């Protein structure tokens, strides 16, 4: 089996996914196959759900695709209870650099409330979730779409196409540390064309100019993956 | 765990709730029902005398079609342009109200992003020249020419109305898809200055005309908001003034007369081809140019109608000036600020998407278009 940057394990038994993550997964054009291959419950806070407005793969209203996921039992939409809502509001109303939007805050509050893994790409969200802490772990989109079971379920051609599609249709950002894997998977010419790989190539360019170490990701995915 | 609400000034929060409710056109009675409290309790919340519970706040945000973050974000700027428009609108003015709300949102977003990223220098705004009794068309001619001279435009055509409005007149200009009937709108707020929203689906010549029309309102009737909507009568004096101002500003009488005479002298007569060339030269539509020539008494009244009846247009225009490229939109300042805020992680993706009222993928497109460069080493071109 080829290498994978995914750190998804059996420990992550239930996943609370953020809007940005679902948008990226929808962008693969293989949303059903990807979530089925994960073989674990996915939950989403209502506030995050409302932020997924357009299916980046089809261009259509996202509610059709999400309704289908719910109908198949692949995604469960959850309303926060009073305590969860209080937590969400506290995350939203934090001072400037710590404040989150409704969906991001609701995702973290949901993960904390249900004791499940939070899947979020937003750097600030990951840092805040890490500080809470979320004991069941914090992952990002890359952990989901690049995991071995997804690759196996799709087969090599569809898998490559799904990653490329997420990058193009959803403009998914790849964490800098995963750049080499993406480059190897898609080939350098294709990878260089992707806006979501700019951080990686920018870092490479800086290294090429003599910087002593690879700078941290500018977009997402650099927070500690806690278990 | 604290809910964070205790650290927020209740008066400020109450005011934000009031503004959001008014914008959503929901009564205090209805809002009170939504969260299961009495109307006096809701009034107390809006006055800052009672803090809302977290659940109440989220429910009200939902009902007002906004997010709790919009109400609680400490950097949020609350602009209240909508009621000024609402006062002038009647029952079936949905598209106009929608456009007014959009202008309000974009103005608030730009001010907040400026506060976060860096305040951009703005030129001093020109003084108001209120309408006086007498012929408003004459006043419009005079003021437009005076303004042109004061801002160094002389007799030259206006190439880019958006940049001109922003850089010379200190106007916040936005471009967005609006109902096809809405060409643009204008409002002035003493705190944030003049704001104009133009329909991005319209041609550049039409946008120029709308922009100049709204500039006329800014100069002549500053405090009155305005919406340019298809097929509305030109009745009120203010509208006659704004239309005349737009024509005079974009097609100043003296050089237009001179050009007309030149074409006429060279060709022996003024033809539809000359009209097309003149319109192209002044970046206005053939209709606008024809109507201007009629107003200057260079062409007979009714010439435009007669030309239209004779199927003037498309093919002849292409023959004279070739296939016109659609004029790419000038990247609005707002997108540059948003891309910068995104790159510097001053706001999260969710916060920015909500602020700009765009979906996440569109936000990523904006960030990719106007944000950080990749590995090409073209990051900064330092000035001396």
Coordinates of C-alpha atoms in Angstrom, one line a residue:
Chain A
X1 CA 0.0 0.0 0.0
X2 CA 1.3 3.4 -0.9
X3 CA 2.2 5.9 1.8
X4 CA -0.4 8.3 3.2
X5 CA -0.2 11.5 5.2
X6 CA -3.4 10.5 7.0
X7 CA -3.3 10.0 10.7
X8 CA -6.8 8.7 10.9
X9 CA -6.9 5.6 13.1
X10 CA -9.5 3.4 14.8
X11 CA -9.1 5.7 17.8
X12 CA -11.1 8.3 15.9
X13 CA -14.4 6.4 16.3
X14 CA -16.7 9.3 15.5
X15 CA -15.9 12.4 13.5
X16 CA -17.5 15.9 13.9
X17 CA -16.8 17.6 10.6
X18 CA -16.6 21.3 9.9
X19 CA -18.2 23.0 6.9
X20 CA -14.9 23.5 5.1
X21 CA -14.1 19.8 5.4
X22 CA -17.4 18.7 3.9
X23 CA -16.9 21.2 1.1
X24 CA -13.5 19.6 0.3
X25 CA -15.0 16.1 0.5
X26 CA -17.9 17.1 -1.8
X27 CA -15.2 18.6 -4.1
X28 CA -13.7 15.1 -4.6
X29 CA -16.8 14.1 -6.6
X30 CA -16.7 10.9 -4.6
X31 CA -18.4 12.0 -1.4
X32 CA -20.5 8.8 -0.9
X33 CA -17.6 6.5 -1.6
X34 CA -15.2 8.4 0.6
X35 CA -17.5 8.6 3.6
X36 CA -18.5 4.9 3.2
X37 CA -14.9 3.9 3.1
X38 CA -14.3 5.8 6.4
X39 CA -16.7 3.3 8.0
X40 CA -17.5 5.4 11.1
X41 CA -20.2 7.9 12.0
X42 CA -19.8 11.4 10.8
X43 CA -21.7 14.2 12.6
X44 CA -22.2 17.8 11.7
X45 CA -23.5 20.7 13.8
X46 CA -26.5 22.5 12.2
X47 CA -24.6 25.8 12.2
X48 CA -21.8 24.2 10.2
X49 CA -24.3 22.5 7.9
X50 CA -25.9 25.8 7.0
X51 CA -22.5 27.1 5.8
X52 CA -22.2 24.5 3.0
X53 CA -24.3 26.2 0.4
X54 CA -22.9 25.0 -2.9
X55 CA -21.7 21.6 -4.0
X56 CA -18.3 22.5 -5.5
X57 CA -18.2 19.4 -7.7
X58 CA -21.7 19.8 -9.3
X59 CA -22.1 23.6 -8.7
X60 CA -25.6 22.8 -7.5
X61 CA -27.2 23.6 -4.1
X62 CA -25.4 21.5 -1.6
X63 CA -28.5 20.5 0.3
X64 CA -29.3 17.9 -2.3
X65 CA -26.0 16.1 -1.8
X66 CA -26.2 16.4 2.0
X67 CA -29.8 15.2 2.1
X68 CA -28.6 12.1 0.2
X69 CA -25.8 11.5 2.7
X70 CA -28.3 11.8 5.6
X71 CA -30.7 9.5 3.8
X72 CA -28.0 6.9 3.5
X73 CA -27.1 7.3 7.1
X74 CA -23.6 8.5 6.3
X75 CA -24.0 11.9 8.0
X76 CA -25.9 12.9 11.1
X77 CA -26.9 16.5 11.6
X78 CA -27.0 17.6 15.2
X79 CA -28.4 20.5 17.1
X80 CA -26.4 21.6 20.1
X81 CA -28.0 21.3 23.6
X82 CA -28.0 24.2 26.0
X83 CA -24.5 23.5 27.3
X84 CA -23.1 23.0 23.8
X85 CA -24.7 26.3 22.7
X86 CA -23.2 28.1 25.6
X87 CA -19.8 26.7 24.6
X88 CA -20.3 27.7 21.0
X89 CA -21.2 31.3 22.0
X90 CA -18.1 31.5 24.2
X91 CA -15.9 30.5 21.3
X92 CA -17.6 33.0 19.0
X93 CA -17.4 35.9 21.5
X94 CA -13.7 35.3 22.4
X95 CA -11.3 38.3 21.8
X96 CA -10.3 39.0 18.2
X97 CA -7.5 36.5 17.5
X98 CA -9.4 33.7 19.3
X99 CA -12.9 34.3 17.9
X100 CA -14.5 31.8 15.6
X101 CA -17.4 31.9 13.2
X102 CA -20.7 30.0 14.0
X103 CA -19.9 26.8 12.1
X104 CA -16.3 26.5 13.3
X105 CA -17.4 27.1 16.9
X106 CA -20.3 24.8 16.7
X107 CA -18.1 22.0 15.3
X108 CA -15.7 22.3 18.2
X109 CA -18.5 22.5 20.7
X110 CA -20.2 19.5 19.2
X111 CA -16.9 17.5 19.3
X112 CA -16.3 18.5 22.9
X113 CA -19.9 17.6 23.9
X114 CA -20.0 14.2 22.2
X115 CA -16.4 13.4 23.0
X116 CA -15.6 12.8 19.4
X117 CA -12.8 13.7 17.1
X118 CA -13.0 17.2 15.5
X119 CA -12.2 17.4 11.8
X120 CA -11.4 21.0 11.0
X121 CA -8.9 22.7 8.6
X122 CA -9.0 26.3 9.9
X123 CA -5.7 26.9 11.7
X124 CA -7.3 29.1 14.4
X125 CA -10.0 26.5 15.0
X126 CA -7.4 23.7 15.3
X127 CA -5.4 25.8 17.8
X128 CA -8.4 26.5 19.9
X129 CA -9.7 22.9 19.8
X130 CA -6.2 21.8 20.8
X131 CA -6.3 24.2 23.8
X132 CA -9.7 23.0 25.1
X133 CA -8.5 20.1 24.6
X134 CA -10.5 17.8 22.4
X135 CA -9.4 14.4 23.9
X136 CA -10.7 12.4 20.9
X137 CA -8.3 14.1 18.6
X138 CA -8.2 16.8 15.9
X139 CA -7.8 16.0 12.3
X140 CA -8.1 17.8 8.9
X141 CA -9.6 17.0 5.5
X142 CA -6.3 15.5 4.3
X143 CA -6.6 12.8 7.0
X144 CA -10.0 11.8 5.7
X145 CA -9.5 11.9 2.0
X146 CA -6.0 10.4 1.9
X147 CA -6.6 7.5 4.3
X148 CA -5.8 4.0 3.2
X149 CA -9.3 2.7 3.2
X150 CA -10.5 5.5 0.9
X151 CA -7.6 4.8 -1.5
X152 CA -8.4 1.1 -1.5
X153 CA -12.1 1.7 -2.0
X154 CA -11.6 4.1 -5.0
X155 CA -8.7 2.4 -6.7
X156 CA -5.7 4.3 -7.9
X157 CA -7.2 6.2 -10.8
X158 CA -10.3 7.4 -9.1
X159 CA -8.3 8.2 -6.0
X160 CA -5.9 10.5 -7.9
X161 CA -8.8 12.0 -9.7
X162 CA -10.7 12.6 -6.4
X163 CA -7.7 14.4 -4.8
X164 CA -7.2 16.5 -7.9
X165 CA -10.9 17.3 -8.1
X166 CA -11.0 18.5 -4.4
X167 CA -8.0 20.7 -5.2
X168 CA -9.6 22.2 -8.3
X169 CA -13.3 22.3 -7.6
X170 CA -13.2 23.1 -3.9
X171 CA -9.8 24.8 -4.0
X172 CA -8.7 22.7 -1.1
X173 CA -5.6 23.8 0.7
X174 CA -3.0 21.2 1.4
X175 CA -0.9 21.4 4.6
X176 CA 2.7 22.2 3.8
X177 CA 3.9 18.9 5.3
X178 CA 1.6 17.0 2.9
X179 CA 2.9 18.8 -0.2
X180 CA 5.5 16.2 -1.2
X181 CA 2.8 13.4 -1.0
X182 CA 0.4 15.4 -3.2
X183 CA 3.3 16.2 -5.7
X184 CA 4.2 12.5 -5.9
X185 CA 0.5 11.5 -6.3
X186 CA -0.4 14.0 -9.0
X187 CA 2.9 14.7 -10.6
X188 CA 4.8 18.0 -10.3
X189 CA 3.2 19.8 -13.3
X190 CA -0.3 19.2 -12.1
X191 CA 0.5 19.9 -8.4
X192 CA 2.2 23.2 -9.3
X193 CA -1.0 24.4 -11.0
X194 CA -3.1 24.0 -7.8
X195 CA -3.7 27.2 -5.7
X196 CA -3.9 24.9 -2.6
X197 CA -0.3 23.9 -3.1
X198 CA 1.1 27.5 -3.1
X199 CA 2.1 27.3 0.5
X200 CA 4.1 24.2 -0.1
X201 CA 5.9 25.6 -3.2
X202 CA 6.4 28.9 -1.5
X203 CA 8.1 27.1 1.4
X204 CA 10.2 25.1 -1.1
X205 CA 11.2 28.3 -2.9
X206 CA 12.3 29.9 0.4
X207 CA 14.3 26.8 1.2
X208 CA 15.8 26.9 -2.2
X209 CA 16.9 30.5 -1.6
X210 CA 18.9 29.3 1.5
X211 CA 16.5 29.4 4.4
X212 CA 17.6 27.0 7.1
X213 CA 14.3 25.2 7.6
X214 CA 10.9 24.6 6.1
X215 CA 8.5 27.4 7.3
X216 CA 5.2 26.4 8.8
X217 CA 2.1 26.2 6.7
X218 CA 0.4 29.5 6.1
X219 CA -3.0 28.1 5.6
X220 CA -3.9 25.2 7.7
X221 CA -3.1 21.8 9.0
X222 CA -0.1 22.7 11.1
X223 CA -1.6 22.3 14.5
X224 CA -0.6 19.4 16.5
X225 CA -2.6 16.3 15.8
X226 CA -3.5 15.2 19.3
X227 CA -4.7 11.8 20.2
Chain B
X1 CA -17.6 27.6 31.4
X2 CA -18.7 31.2 30.8
X3 CA -20.8 32.0 27.7
X4 CA -18.6 35.0 26.8
X5 CA -21.6 37.2 26.6
X6 CA -20.8 38.8 30.0
X7 CA -17.7 40.4 28.5
X8 CA -19.7 42.1 25.7
X9 CA -21.2 45.5 26.3
X10 CA -25.0 44.8 26.6
X11 CA -26.0 48.1 25.1
X12 CA -23.8 47.5 22.1
X13 CA -25.1 44.0 21.7
X14 CA -28.7 45.2 22.1
X15 CA -28.2 47.8 19.4
X16 CA -26.7 45.2 17.0
X17 CA -29.7 43.0 17.7
X18 CA -32.1 45.9 17.0
X19 CA -30.3 46.7 13.7
X20 CA -30.4 43.1 12.6
X21 CA -34.1 42.7 13.5
X22 CA -35.0 45.9 11.6
X23 CA -33.0 44.8 8.6
X24 CA -34.8 41.5 8.6
X25 CA -38.1 43.4 8.8
X26 CA -39.2 41.5 12.0
X27 CA -41.3 43.3 14.6
X28 CA -40.4 43.2 18.3
X29 CA -43.5 41.2 18.9
X30 CA -42.5 38.6 16.4
X31 CA -38.9 38.5 17.8
X32 CA -40.2 38.1 21.3
X33 CA -42.3 35.1 20.2
X34 CA -39.4 33.4 18.5
X35 CA -37.4 33.3 21.8
X36 CA -40.5 32.8 24.0
X37 CA -40.3 36.0 26.0
X38 CA -42.6 39.0 26.3
X39 CA -42.2 42.1 24.2
X40 CA -41.0 44.2 27.1
X41 CA -38.3 41.6 27.7
X42 CA -37.2 41.9 24.1
X43 CA -37.2 45.7 24.4
X44 CA -35.0 45.4 27.5
X45 CA -32.6 43.1 25.6
X46 CA -32.4 45.7 22.7
X47 CA -31.8 48.5 25.2
X48 CA -29.1 46.6 26.9
X49 CA -31.0 46.3 30.1
X50 CA -31.1 42.5 30.0
X51 CA -28.4 40.2 28.5
X52 CA -29.7 37.5 26.1
X53 CA -29.1 33.9 27.0
X54 CA -26.8 32.1 24.6
X55 CA -29.8 30.0 23.2
X56 CA -31.8 33.2 22.8
X57 CA -29.0 34.9 20.9
X58 CA -28.5 32.0 18.5
X59 CA -32.3 31.7 17.9
X60 CA -32.5 35.5 17.2
X61 CA -29.5 35.3 14.9
X62 CA -31.2 32.5 13.0
X63 CA -34.4 34.3 12.7
X64 CA -32.7 37.5 11.5
X65 CA -30.9 35.4 8.9
X66 CA -27.5 36.3 10.2
X67 CA -25.0 34.5 12.4
X68 CA -24.3 34.8 16.1
X69 CA -20.7 35.7 15.1
X70 CA -22.0 38.6 13.2
X71 CA -23.6 40.0 16.3
X72 CA -20.8 39.1 18.7
X73 CA -17.6 39.6 16.7
X74 CA -15.8 42.4 18.4
X75 CA -14.3 43.8 15.3
X76 CA -17.7 43.9 13.5
X77 CA -18.7 47.3 12.2
X78 CA -22.4 48.0 12.2
X79 CA -23.6 50.2 9.4
X80 CA -27.2 51.2 9.2
X81 CA -28.0 52.3 5.7
X82 CA -31.0 50.1 5.1
X83 CA -33.6 52.2 7.0
X84 CA -32.8 55.2 4.8
X85 CA -33.7 53.2 1.7
X86 CA -36.7 51.6 3.4
X87 CA -38.2 55.0 4.1
X88 CA -38.3 55.7 0.3
X89 CA -39.5 52.2 -0.8
X90 CA -43.0 50.8 -1.1
X91 CA -44.6 47.4 -0.9
X92 CA -43.3 45.5 -3.9
X93 CA -39.7 46.8 -3.9
X94 CA -38.1 43.5 -3.0
X95 CA -35.1 43.7 -5.4
X96 CA -34.4 47.3 -4.4
X97 CA -34.4 46.4 -0.7
X98 CA -32.2 43.4 -1.4
X99 CA -29.7 45.7 -3.2
X100 CA -29.9 48.1 -0.2
X101 CA -29.1 45.3 2.2
X102 CA -26.2 44.2 0.0
X103 CA -24.7 47.7 -0.1
X104 CA -25.0 47.9 3.6
X105 CA -23.2 44.6 4.1
X106 CA -20.4 45.4 1.6
X107 CA -19.8 48.8 3.2
X108 CA -19.7 47.2 6.7
X109 CA -17.3 44.5 5.5
X110 CA -15.0 47.0 3.9
X111 CA -14.8 49.2 7.0
X112 CA -14.2 46.2 9.2
X113 CA -11.5 44.9 6.9
X114 CA -9.8 48.3 6.7
X115 CA -9.8 48.4 10.5
X116 CA -8.2 45.0 10.6
X117 CA -5.7 45.2 7.7
X118 CA -4.9 48.8 7.4
X119 CA -7.0 51.9 6.8
X120 CA -6.6 53.0 3.3
X121 CA -5.9 56.7 2.6
X122 CA -9.0 58.5 1.3
X123 CA -9.1 61.7 -0.5
X124 CA -11.2 64.5 1.1
X125 CA -14.8 64.4 -0.2
X126 CA -16.0 67.2 -2.3
X127 CA -18.4 69.7 -0.8
X128 CA -22.1 69.4 -1.4
X129 CA -23.6 71.7 -4.0
X130 CA -27.3 71.7 -3.1
X131 CA -29.9 72.3 -5.7
X132 CA -31.3 75.7 -5.8
X133 CA -34.3 77.1 -7.6
X134 CA -34.1 77.4 -11.3
X135 CA -33.2 75.0 -14.1
X136 CA -31.6 71.9 -12.6
X137 CA -30.1 70.9 -16.0
X138 CA -28.1 74.1 -16.1
X139 CA -27.0 73.6 -12.6
X140 CA -25.9 70.0 -13.5
X141 CA -23.9 71.2 -16.5
X142 CA -22.2 73.9 -14.4
X143 CA -21.4 71.6 -11.4
X144 CA -20.2 68.7 -13.6
X145 CA -17.8 71.0 -15.4
X146 CA -16.6 72.6 -12.2
X147 CA -15.9 69.2 -10.7
X148 CA -14.1 68.0 -13.8
X149 CA -11.8 71.0 -13.7
X150 CA -11.2 70.8 -9.9
X151 CA -10.2 67.2 -10.2
X152 CA -7.9 67.6 -13.2
X153 CA -10.1 65.7 -15.6
X154 CA -10.3 68.7 -18.0
X155 CA -12.0 67.6 -21.2
X156 CA -10.8 64.1 -21.2
X157 CA -13.1 61.0 -21.4
X158 CA -13.5 59.1 -18.1
X159 CA -11.8 55.7 -18.7
X160 CA -12.6 54.0 -15.4
X161 CA -15.5 55.4 -13.3
X162 CA -14.8 53.0 -10.4
X163 CA -11.2 54.2 -9.8
X164 CA -12.2 57.8 -10.4
X165 CA -15.0 57.6 -7.8
X166 CA -12.7 55.9 -5.3
X167 CA -9.6 57.8 -5.8
X168 CA -10.8 61.3 -6.6
X169 CA -14.1 61.5 -4.7
X170 CA -13.5 59.2 -1.8
X171 CA -16.5 57.0 -2.6
X172 CA -16.6 53.4 -1.5
X173 CA -17.6 51.6 -4.7
X174 CA -18.7 48.0 -4.9
X175 CA -19.7 45.8 -7.8
X176 CA -22.0 42.9 -7.4
X177 CA -24.7 40.9 -9.2
X178 CA -28.0 42.7 -8.6
X179 CA -31.5 42.2 -9.9
X180 CA -31.3 43.1 -13.6
X181 CA -33.6 46.0 -13.1
X182 CA -31.3 47.6 -10.5
X183 CA -28.5 49.5 -12.1
X184 CA -27.0 50.8 -8.9
X185 CA -27.6 52.6 -5.7
X186 CA -26.1 55.3 -3.5
X187 CA -26.1 56.2 0.2
X188 CA -24.2 58.5 2.4
X189 CA -23.3 58.0 6.0
X190 CA -21.3 60.7 7.8
X191 CA -19.2 58.0 9.6
X192 CA -18.2 55.9 6.6
X193 CA -18.7 58.4 3.7
X194 CA -20.4 57.9 0.4
X195 CA -21.1 54.4 -0.8
X196 CA -22.1 53.3 -4.3
X197 CA -23.0 49.8 -5.5
X198 CA -23.1 49.0 -9.2
X199 CA -24.6 46.0 -11.0
X200 CA -21.6 44.0 -12.2
X201 CA -23.8 42.3 -14.8
X202 CA -24.3 45.5 -16.7
X203 CA -22.0 46.7 -19.4
X204 CA -19.1 49.0 -18.5
X205 CA -20.7 51.9 -20.3
X206 CA -24.0 51.4 -18.4
X207 CA -22.0 51.2 -15.1
X208 CA -20.2 54.4 -15.9
X209 CA -23.5 56.2 -16.5
X210 CA -25.0 54.8 -13.2
X211 CA -21.8 55.7 -11.3
X212 CA -21.9 59.2 -12.7
X213 CA -25.6 59.5 -11.9
X214 CA -25.0 58.5 -8.3
X215 CA -22.1 60.9 -8.1
X216 CA -24.6 63.6 -9.1
X217 CA -26.7 62.6 -6.1
X218 CA -23.7 62.7 -3.8
X219 CA -22.9 66.2 -5.0
X220 CA -26.4 67.6 -5.2
X221 CA -28.6 65.7 -2.8
X222 CA -26.1 64.1 -0.4
X223 CA -28.4 62.9 2.3
X224 CA -31.0 61.2 0.1
X225 CA -30.3 57.6 -0.8
X226 CA -30.9 56.7 -4.4
X227 CA -31.6 53.5 -6.4
X228 CA -31.4 53.5 -10.2
X229 CA -34.1 51.2 -11.3
X230 CA -35.3 50.4 -14.9
X231 CA -38.2 52.2 -16.3
X232 CA -38.7 54.6 -13.4
X233 CA -39.9 58.1 -14.4
X234 CA -37.5 60.9 -14.3
X235 CA -40.0 63.1 -12.5
X236 CA -38.4 64.4 -9.3
X237 CA -36.1 67.3 -9.8
X238 CA -33.3 65.4 -8.1
X239 CA -33.5 62.6 -10.7
X240 CA -33.5 65.1 -13.6
X241 CA -30.5 66.7 -12.0
X242 CA -28.6 63.4 -11.5
X243 CA -29.3 62.3 -15.1
X244 CA -28.2 65.6 -16.5
X245 CA -25.2 65.6 -14.2
X246 CA -24.2 62.1 -15.4
X247 CA -24.4 63.2 -19.1
X248 CA -22.5 66.4 -18.5
X249 CA -19.8 64.7 -16.4
X250 CA -19.2 61.8 -18.8
X251 CA -19.7 63.8 -22.0
X252 CA -18.7 67.4 -21.3
X253 CA -20.4 69.8 -23.7
X254 CA -17.4 71.7 -25.2
X255 CA -15.3 68.7 -26.4
X256 CA -18.4 66.8 -27.5
X257 CA -19.5 69.7 -29.6
X258 CA -16.0 70.0 -31.1
X259 CA -15.8 66.3 -31.9
X260 CA -19.3 66.4 -33.5
X261 CA -18.3 69.3 -35.7
X262 CA -15.0 67.6 -36.7
X263 CA -16.9 64.5 -37.8
X264 CA -19.5 66.5 -39.6
X265 CA -16.8 68.6 -41.4
X266 CA -14.7 65.7 -42.5
X267 CA -17.6 63.6 -43.8
X268 CA -19.9 66.4 -44.8
X269 CA -22.6 65.0 -42.6
X270 CA -22.9 63.3 -39.2
X271 CA -23.8 59.6 -39.6
X272 CA -24.7 56.7 -37.3
X273 CA -21.1 55.5 -37.8
X274 CA -19.9 58.8 -36.3
X275 CA -22.3 58.3 -33.4
X276 CA -20.8 54.9 -32.7
X277 CA -17.3 56.3 -32.8
X278 CA -18.1 59.1 -30.5
X279 CA -19.8 56.8 -28.0
X280 CA -16.8 54.5 -28.1
X281 CA -14.5 57.4 -27.6
X282 CA -16.4 58.7 -24.5
X283 CA -17.0 55.2 -23.0
X284 CA -20.7 55.5 -23.1
X285 CA -23.5 53.7 -24.9
X286 CA -24.7 54.9 -28.3
X287 CA -28.0 55.7 -26.8
X288 CA -26.4 57.9 -24.1
X289 CA -24.3 59.7 -26.7
X290 CA -27.3 60.2 -29.0
X291 CA -29.4 61.6 -26.2
X292 CA -26.6 63.9 -25.2
X293 CA -26.2 65.2 -28.7
X294 CA -30.0 65.8 -28.8
X295 CA -29.8 67.7 -25.5
X296 CA -26.9 69.8 -26.9
X297 CA -29.2 70.6 -29.9
X298 CA -26.7 69.0 -32.2
X299 CA -29.1 66.3 -33.3
X300 CA -32.9 66.6 -33.6
X301 CA -35.0 65.5 -30.7
X302 CA -36.2 61.9 -31.3
X303 CA -33.1 60.9 -33.3
X304 CA -32.5 58.0 -31.0
X305 CA -36.0 56.6 -31.3
X306 CA -35.8 56.9 -35.0
X307 CA -32.5 55.1 -35.1
X308 CA -33.9 52.3 -32.9
X309 CA -36.9 52.0 -35.2
X310 CA -34.5 51.6 -38.1
X311 CA -32.8 48.7 -36.2
X312 CA -29.6 50.6 -35.5
X313 CA -27.2 48.6 -33.3
X314 CA -25.3 45.3 -33.1
X315 CA -23.9 44.6 -36.5
X316 CA -23.1 48.2 -37.5
X317 CA -21.4 48.7 -34.1
X318 CA -19.2 45.6 -34.6
X319 CA -18.4 46.8 -38.1
X320 CA -17.2 50.2 -36.8
X321 CA -15.3 49.3 -33.7
X322 CA -14.9 45.5 -33.9
X323 CA -15.8 42.9 -31.4
X324 CA -15.8 44.6 -28.1
X325 CA -14.2 42.8 -25.3
X326 CA -16.3 42.7 -22.1
X327 CA -14.6 45.1 -19.8
X328 CA -13.0 43.1 -17.0
X329 CA -14.1 44.4 -13.6
X330 CA -11.6 46.4 -11.7
X331 CA -10.6 44.3 -8.7
X332 CA -12.5 46.0 -6.0
X333 CA -10.6 47.2 -3.0
X334 CA -12.7 45.0 -0.8
X335 CA -11.4 41.8 -2.4
X336 CA -7.8 43.0 -1.8
X337 CA -8.5 43.6 1.8
X338 CA -10.3 40.3 2.2
X339 CA -7.4 38.4 0.6
X340 CA -4.9 40.1 2.9
X341 CA -7.0 39.4 6.0
X342 CA -7.3 35.7 4.9
X343 CA -3.5 35.4 4.2
X344 CA -2.7 36.9 7.6
X345 CA -5.3 34.8 9.3
X346 CA -6.9 37.9 10.8
X347 CA -10.3 36.3 10.3
X348 CA -11.2 32.7 9.8
X349 CA -12.5 31.3 6.6
X350 CA -16.0 31.1 8.1
X351 CA -15.8 34.7 9.4
X352 CA -14.7 36.1 6.1
X353 CA -17.2 34.2 4.1
X354 CA -19.9 35.5 6.4
X355 CA -18.6 39.0 6.3
X356 CA -18.5 39.1 2.5
X357 CA -21.7 37.0 2.1
X358 CA -20.0 34.6 -0.3
X359 CA -19.7 30.8 -0.1
X360 CA -16.4 29.2 1.0
X361 CA -15.3 28.2 -2.5
X362 CA -15.8 31.8 -3.8
X363 CA -13.9 33.1 -0.9
X364 CA -11.0 30.7 -1.7
X365 CA -11.2 32.0 -5.3
X366 CA -10.9 35.6 -4.1
X367 CA -8.0 34.7 -1.8
X368 CA -6.2 32.8 -4.7
X369 CA -6.8 35.7 -7.1
X370 CA -5.7 38.6 -4.9
X371 CA -3.7 36.9 -2.2
X372 CA -0.3 35.4 -1.7
X373 CA 1.9 34.3 -4.6
X374 CA 3.4 30.8 -5.0
X375 CA 7.0 30.1 -5.7
X376 CA 7.6 32.5 -8.5
X377 CA 9.4 35.0 -6.4
X378 CA 7.1 37.8 -7.5
X379 CA 6.0 38.6 -4.0
X380 CA 7.0 42.2 -3.6
X381 CA 8.1 44.8 -6.0
X382 CA 9.7 47.2 -3.7
X383 CA 9.5 50.9 -4.5
X384 CA 12.6 53.1 -4.2

